[in-house]
Coordinates of C-alpha atoms in Angstrom, one line a residue:
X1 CA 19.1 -28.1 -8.7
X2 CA 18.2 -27.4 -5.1
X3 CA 14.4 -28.1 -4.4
X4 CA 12.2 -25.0 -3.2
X5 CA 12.2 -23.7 -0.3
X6 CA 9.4 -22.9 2.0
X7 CA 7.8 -19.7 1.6
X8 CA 9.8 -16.9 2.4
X9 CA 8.4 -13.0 3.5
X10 CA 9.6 -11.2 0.4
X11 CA 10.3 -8.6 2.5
X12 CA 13.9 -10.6 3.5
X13 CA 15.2 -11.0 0.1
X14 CA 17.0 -7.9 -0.7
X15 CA 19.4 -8.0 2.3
X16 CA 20.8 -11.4 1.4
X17 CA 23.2 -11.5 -1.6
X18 CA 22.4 -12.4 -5.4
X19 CA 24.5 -15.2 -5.4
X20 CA 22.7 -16.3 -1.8
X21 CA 19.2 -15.7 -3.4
X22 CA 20.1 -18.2 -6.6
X23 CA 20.9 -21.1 -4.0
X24 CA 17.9 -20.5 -1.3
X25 CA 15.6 -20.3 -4.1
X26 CA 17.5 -24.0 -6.1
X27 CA 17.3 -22.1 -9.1
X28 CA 20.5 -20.9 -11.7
X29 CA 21.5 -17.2 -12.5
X30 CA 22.1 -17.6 -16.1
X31 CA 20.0 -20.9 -17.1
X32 CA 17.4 -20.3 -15.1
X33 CA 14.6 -23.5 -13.3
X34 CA 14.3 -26.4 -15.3
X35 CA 10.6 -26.6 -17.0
X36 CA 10.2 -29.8 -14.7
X37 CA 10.9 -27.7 -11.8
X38 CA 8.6 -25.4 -12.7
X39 CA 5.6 -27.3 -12.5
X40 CA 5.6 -28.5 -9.3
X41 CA 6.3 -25.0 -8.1
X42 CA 3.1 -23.6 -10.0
X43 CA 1.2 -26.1 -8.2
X44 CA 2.7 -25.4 -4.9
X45 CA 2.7 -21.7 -4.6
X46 CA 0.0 -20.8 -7.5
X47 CA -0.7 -19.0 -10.4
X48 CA 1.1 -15.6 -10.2
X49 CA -2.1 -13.2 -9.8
X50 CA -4.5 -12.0 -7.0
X51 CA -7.1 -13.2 -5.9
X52 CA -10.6 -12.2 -7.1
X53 CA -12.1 -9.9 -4.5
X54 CA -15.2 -10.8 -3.2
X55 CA -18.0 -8.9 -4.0
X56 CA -21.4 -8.4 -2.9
X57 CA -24.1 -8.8 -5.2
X58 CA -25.6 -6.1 -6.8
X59 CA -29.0 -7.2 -5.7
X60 CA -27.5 -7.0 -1.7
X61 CA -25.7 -3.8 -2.6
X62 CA -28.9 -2.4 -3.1
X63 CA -30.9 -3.7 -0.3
X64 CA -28.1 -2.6 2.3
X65 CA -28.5 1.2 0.9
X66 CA -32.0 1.2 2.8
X67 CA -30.6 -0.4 6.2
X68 CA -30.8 2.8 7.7
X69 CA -32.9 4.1 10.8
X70 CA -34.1 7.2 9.2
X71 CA -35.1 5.4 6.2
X72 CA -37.3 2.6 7.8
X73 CA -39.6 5.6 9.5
X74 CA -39.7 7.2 5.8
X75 CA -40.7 3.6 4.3
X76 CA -43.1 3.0 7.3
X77 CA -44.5 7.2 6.9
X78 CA -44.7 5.6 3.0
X79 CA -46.9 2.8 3.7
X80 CA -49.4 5.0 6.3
X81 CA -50.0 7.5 3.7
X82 CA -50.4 5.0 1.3
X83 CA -52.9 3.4 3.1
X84 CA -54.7 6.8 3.5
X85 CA -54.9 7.3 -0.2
X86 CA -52.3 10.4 0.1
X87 CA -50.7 9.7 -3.3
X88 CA -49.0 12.8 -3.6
X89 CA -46.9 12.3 -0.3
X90 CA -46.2 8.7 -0.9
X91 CA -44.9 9.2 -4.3
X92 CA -42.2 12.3 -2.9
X93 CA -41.0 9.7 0.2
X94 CA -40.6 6.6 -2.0
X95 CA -38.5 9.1 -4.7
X96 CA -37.1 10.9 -2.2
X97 CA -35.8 7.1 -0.8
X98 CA -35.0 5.7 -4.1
X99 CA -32.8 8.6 -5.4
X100 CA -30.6 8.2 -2.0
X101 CA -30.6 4.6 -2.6
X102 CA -29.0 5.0 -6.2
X103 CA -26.4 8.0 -5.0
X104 CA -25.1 5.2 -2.6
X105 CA -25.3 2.1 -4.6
X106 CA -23.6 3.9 -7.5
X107 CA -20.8 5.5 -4.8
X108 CA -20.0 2.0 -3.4
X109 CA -19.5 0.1 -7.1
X110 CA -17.3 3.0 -7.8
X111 CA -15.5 1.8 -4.6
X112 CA -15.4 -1.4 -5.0
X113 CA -13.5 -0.3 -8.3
X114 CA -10.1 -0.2 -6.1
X115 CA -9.1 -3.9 -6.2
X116 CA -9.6 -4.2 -9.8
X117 CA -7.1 -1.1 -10.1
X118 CA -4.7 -2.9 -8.0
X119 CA -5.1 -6.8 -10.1
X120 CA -4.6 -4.7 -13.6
X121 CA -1.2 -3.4 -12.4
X122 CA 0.1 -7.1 -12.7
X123 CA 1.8 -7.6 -16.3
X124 CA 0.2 -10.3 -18.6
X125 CA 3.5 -11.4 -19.9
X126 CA 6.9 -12.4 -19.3
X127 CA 10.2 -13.0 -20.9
X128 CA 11.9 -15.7 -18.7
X129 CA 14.7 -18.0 -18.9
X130 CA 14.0 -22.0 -18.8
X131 CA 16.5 -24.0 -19.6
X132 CA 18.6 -22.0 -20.6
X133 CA 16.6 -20.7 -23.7
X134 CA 14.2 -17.2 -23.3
X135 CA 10.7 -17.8 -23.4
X136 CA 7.6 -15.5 -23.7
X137 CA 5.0 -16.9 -20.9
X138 CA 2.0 -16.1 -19.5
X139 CA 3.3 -14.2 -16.5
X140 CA 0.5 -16.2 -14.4
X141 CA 2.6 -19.2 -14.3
X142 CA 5.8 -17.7 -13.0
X143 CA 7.2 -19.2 -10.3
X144 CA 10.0 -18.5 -7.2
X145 CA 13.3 -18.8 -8.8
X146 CA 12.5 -18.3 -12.4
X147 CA 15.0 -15.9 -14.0
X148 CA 13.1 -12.8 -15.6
X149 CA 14.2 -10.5 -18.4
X150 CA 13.7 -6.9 -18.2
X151 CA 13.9 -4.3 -20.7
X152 CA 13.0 -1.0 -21.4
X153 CA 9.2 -0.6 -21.3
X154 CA 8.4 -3.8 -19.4
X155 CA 6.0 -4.2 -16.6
X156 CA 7.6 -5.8 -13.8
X157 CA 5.5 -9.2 -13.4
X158 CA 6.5 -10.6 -9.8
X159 CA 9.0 -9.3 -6.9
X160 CA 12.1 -10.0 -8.3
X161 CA 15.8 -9.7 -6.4
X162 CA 18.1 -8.6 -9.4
X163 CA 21.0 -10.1 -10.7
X164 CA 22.3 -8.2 -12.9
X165 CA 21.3 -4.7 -14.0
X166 CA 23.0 -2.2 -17.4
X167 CA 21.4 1.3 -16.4
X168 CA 18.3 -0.1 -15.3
X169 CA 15.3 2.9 -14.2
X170 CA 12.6 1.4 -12.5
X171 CA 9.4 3.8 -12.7
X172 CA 8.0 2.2 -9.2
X173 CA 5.3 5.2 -8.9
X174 CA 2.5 2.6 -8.8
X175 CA 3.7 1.4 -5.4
X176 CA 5.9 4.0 -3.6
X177 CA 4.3 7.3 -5.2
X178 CA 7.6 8.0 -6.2
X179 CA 7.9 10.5 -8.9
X180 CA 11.1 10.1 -10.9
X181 CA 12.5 6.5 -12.0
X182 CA 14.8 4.8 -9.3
X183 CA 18.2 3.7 -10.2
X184 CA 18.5 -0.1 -9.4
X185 CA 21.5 -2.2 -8.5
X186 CA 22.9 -5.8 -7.7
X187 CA 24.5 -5.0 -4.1
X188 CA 21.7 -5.6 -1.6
X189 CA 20.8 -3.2 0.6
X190 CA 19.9 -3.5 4.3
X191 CA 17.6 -5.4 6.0
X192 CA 15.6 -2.6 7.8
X193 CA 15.4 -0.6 4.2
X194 CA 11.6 0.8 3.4
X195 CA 10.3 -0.4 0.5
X196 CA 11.5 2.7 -1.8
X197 CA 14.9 2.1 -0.5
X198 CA 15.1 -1.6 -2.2
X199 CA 17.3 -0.9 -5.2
X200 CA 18.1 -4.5 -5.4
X201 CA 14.9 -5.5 -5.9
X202 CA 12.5 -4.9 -8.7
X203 CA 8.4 -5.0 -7.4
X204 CA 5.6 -6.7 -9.7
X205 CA 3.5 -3.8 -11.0
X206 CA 6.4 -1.4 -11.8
X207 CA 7.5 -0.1 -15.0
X208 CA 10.6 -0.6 -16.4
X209 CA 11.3 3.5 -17.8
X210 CA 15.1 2.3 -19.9
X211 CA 17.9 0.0 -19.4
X212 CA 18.0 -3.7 -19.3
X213 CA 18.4 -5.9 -16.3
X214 CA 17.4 -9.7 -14.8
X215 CA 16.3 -11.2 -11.7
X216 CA 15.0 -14.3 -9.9
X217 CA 11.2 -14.3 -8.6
X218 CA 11.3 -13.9 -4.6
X219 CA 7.5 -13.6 -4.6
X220 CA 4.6 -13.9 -7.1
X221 CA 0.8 -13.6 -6.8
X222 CA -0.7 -12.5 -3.1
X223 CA 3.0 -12.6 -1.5
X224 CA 3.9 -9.6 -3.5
X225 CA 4.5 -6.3 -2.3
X226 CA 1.5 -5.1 -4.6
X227 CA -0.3 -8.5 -3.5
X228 CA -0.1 -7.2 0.6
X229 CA -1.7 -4.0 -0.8
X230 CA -4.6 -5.7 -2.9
X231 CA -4.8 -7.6 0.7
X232 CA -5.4 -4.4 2.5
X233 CA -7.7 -3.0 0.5
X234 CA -10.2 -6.4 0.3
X235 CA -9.9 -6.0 3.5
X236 CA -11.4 -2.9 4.1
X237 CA -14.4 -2.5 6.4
X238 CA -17.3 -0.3 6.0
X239 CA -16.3 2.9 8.1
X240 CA -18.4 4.3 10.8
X241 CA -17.4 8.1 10.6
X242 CA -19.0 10.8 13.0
X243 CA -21.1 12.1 10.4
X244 CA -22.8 9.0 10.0
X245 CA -23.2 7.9 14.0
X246 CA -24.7 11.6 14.3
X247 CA -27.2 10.6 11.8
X248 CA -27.9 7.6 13.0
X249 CA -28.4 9.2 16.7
X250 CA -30.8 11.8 14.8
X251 CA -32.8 9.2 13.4
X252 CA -33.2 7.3 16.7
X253 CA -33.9 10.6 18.4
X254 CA -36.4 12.2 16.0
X255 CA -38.3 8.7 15.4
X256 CA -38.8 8.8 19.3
X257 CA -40.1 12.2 19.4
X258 CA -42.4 11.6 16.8
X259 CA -44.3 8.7 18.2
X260 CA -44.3 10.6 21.7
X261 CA -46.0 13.6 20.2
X262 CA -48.4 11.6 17.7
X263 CA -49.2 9.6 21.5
X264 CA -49.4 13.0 23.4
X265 CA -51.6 14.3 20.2
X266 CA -54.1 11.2 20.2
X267 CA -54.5 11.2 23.7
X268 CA -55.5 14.9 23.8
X269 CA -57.5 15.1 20.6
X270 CA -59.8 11.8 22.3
X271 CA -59.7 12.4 25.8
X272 CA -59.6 16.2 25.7
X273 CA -61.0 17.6 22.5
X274 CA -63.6 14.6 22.2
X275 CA -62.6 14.4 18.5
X276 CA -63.4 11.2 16.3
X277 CA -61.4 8.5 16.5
X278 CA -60.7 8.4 12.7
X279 CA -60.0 12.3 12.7
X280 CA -57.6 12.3 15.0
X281 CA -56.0 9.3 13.7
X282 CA -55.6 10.9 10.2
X283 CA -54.2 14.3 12.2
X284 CA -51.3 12.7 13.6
X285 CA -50.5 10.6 10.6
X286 CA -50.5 13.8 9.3
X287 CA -48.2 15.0 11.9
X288 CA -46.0 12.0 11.9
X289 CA -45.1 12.3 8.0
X290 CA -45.0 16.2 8.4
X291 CA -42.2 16.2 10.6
X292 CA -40.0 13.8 9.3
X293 CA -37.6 14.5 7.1
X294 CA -38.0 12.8 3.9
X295 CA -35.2 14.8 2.0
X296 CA -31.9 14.3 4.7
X297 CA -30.8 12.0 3.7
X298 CA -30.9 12.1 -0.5
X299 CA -29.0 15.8 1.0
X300 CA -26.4 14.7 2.9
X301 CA -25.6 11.9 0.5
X302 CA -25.3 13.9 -2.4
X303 CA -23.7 16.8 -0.6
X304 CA -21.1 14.0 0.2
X305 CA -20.8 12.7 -3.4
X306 CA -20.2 16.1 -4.6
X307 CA -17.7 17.2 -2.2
X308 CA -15.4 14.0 -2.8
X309 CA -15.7 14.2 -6.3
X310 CA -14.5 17.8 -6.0
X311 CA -11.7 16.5 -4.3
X312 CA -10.6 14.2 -6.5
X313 CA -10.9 16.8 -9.3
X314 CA -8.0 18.9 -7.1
X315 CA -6.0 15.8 -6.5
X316 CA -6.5 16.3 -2.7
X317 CA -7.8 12.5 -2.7
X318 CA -7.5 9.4 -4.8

């Protein structure tokens, strides 16, 4: 057998022909790799799975929920009348901060969800073909060029280019959003086709809904088609949406005002007024925590959590 070759876009396989595919990829369409050749390939391009996303820990996930502008003044309007001995106050900010601090931690692991969704579409098993003899592996140590068995009911574990195909219904929902099963074949299809339009090529994480069929691996783990889209959602960055640069610009804008007017209102109360210097300290403390507003954003949080989990409800997101 052939060694190997270097790593290939799987996105080129299913214009090149079956028999084409076998010899690229050194491998044999009815005896399949060698278990010696296997090995070396399992080291080279890795166990057939993705990768682990990378998560923040819980401890940060909660700390980030109060890096907000609006919430430093409410912390800060905390501590002041905390230091007054206005318990009552003090106890509604700090709830009032805590509760939007939960909404949003418990939002983002709900989001953070999404890769794990993605990795549990990969099968756990595999029938494949070594030596010529079937063998039911651990479908995290197929490799490029092993010859798969498929049969009614099977998940598809890796990107495979078919070989040969009796009837074969792929359910490829999972990845296209395709409702009905699509027909596959052996002929390969053009180079430019979308991803739905493969019929030669059977994609890790699809559902095999009846007929029988085998292929060769093209692509396993990360270098999947399901692996580019574990890929893209890793990573995602946190969004910046209107809403939340309007808020921001509120916060900036409204903690401004409030330290002008509590200056304007010192300054008048001591120089005009004559009133204690305690006094009028404690009036526009008083002022300060009156004006901000402590429930915004525990509101627009929860208004937000509502309305998306309304939406998923109608199907109108996912």
């Amino acid at each position: 057998m052939k060694p190997a070759p270097e790593s290939r876009s799987p996105t080129a396989w299913h214009a090149l022909d079956a028999a084409a595919v076998t010899e690229k990829l050194g491998s044999d369409a009815s005896e399949g790799l060698t278990t010696a050749a296997a090995i070396p390939r399992l080291a080279r391009y890795g166990s057939n799975c993705l990768p682990p996303p990378r998560r923040r820990g819980p401890g940060l996930r909660l700390a980030l929920q109060f890096h907000n502008p609006l919430i430093y003044v409410l912390l800060a309007a905390a501590a002041i009348t905390l230091g007054l001995r206005d318990y009552l106050d003090t106890a509604v900010i700090v709830g009032v901060v805590i509760i939007n601090a939960v909404i949003g931690f418990v939002q983002e692991g709900r989001a953070e969800q999404a890769l794990e969704a993605v990795r549990s579409l990969l099968a756990n098993r595999a029938t494949v073909v070594r030596d010529g003899e079937r063998h039911d592996i651990d479908a995290a140590e197929l490799v490029p060029g092993d010859l798969v068995v498929l049969e009614s009911g099977d998940r598809v574990p890796a990107d495979l280019r078919l070989l040969q195909v009796r009837d074969l219904h792929i359910d490829e929902a999972a990845l296209t959003g395709e409702s009905l099963p699509v027909a596959k074949q052996v002929a390969r299809v053009a180079a430019s086709a979308a991803i739905g339009d493969r019929f030669d090529v059977a994609h890790a994480g699809t559902v095999v809904s009846r007929g029988q069929g085998r292929g060769i691996v093209v692509a396993t783990g990360a270098a999947t088609e399901i692996g580019h889209i574990g890929a893209l959602v890793a990573g995602v960055g946190s969004l910046t949406t209107p809403l939340t640069r309007q808020l921001d610009r509120f916060a900036r804008r409204i903690t401004a005002f409030i330290l002008v007017l509590g200056a304007v209102a010192f300054a008048w109360g001591h120089y005009v007024a004559h009133m204690a210097m305690l006094d009028i300290f404690l009036a526009v403390v008083g002022l300060a925590v009156a004006a901000i507003p402590e429930g915004l954003p525990a509101i627009v949080t929860i208004t937000l959590a509502i309305g998306t989990n309304a939406m998923a409800r109608q199907r109108a997101v996912v």
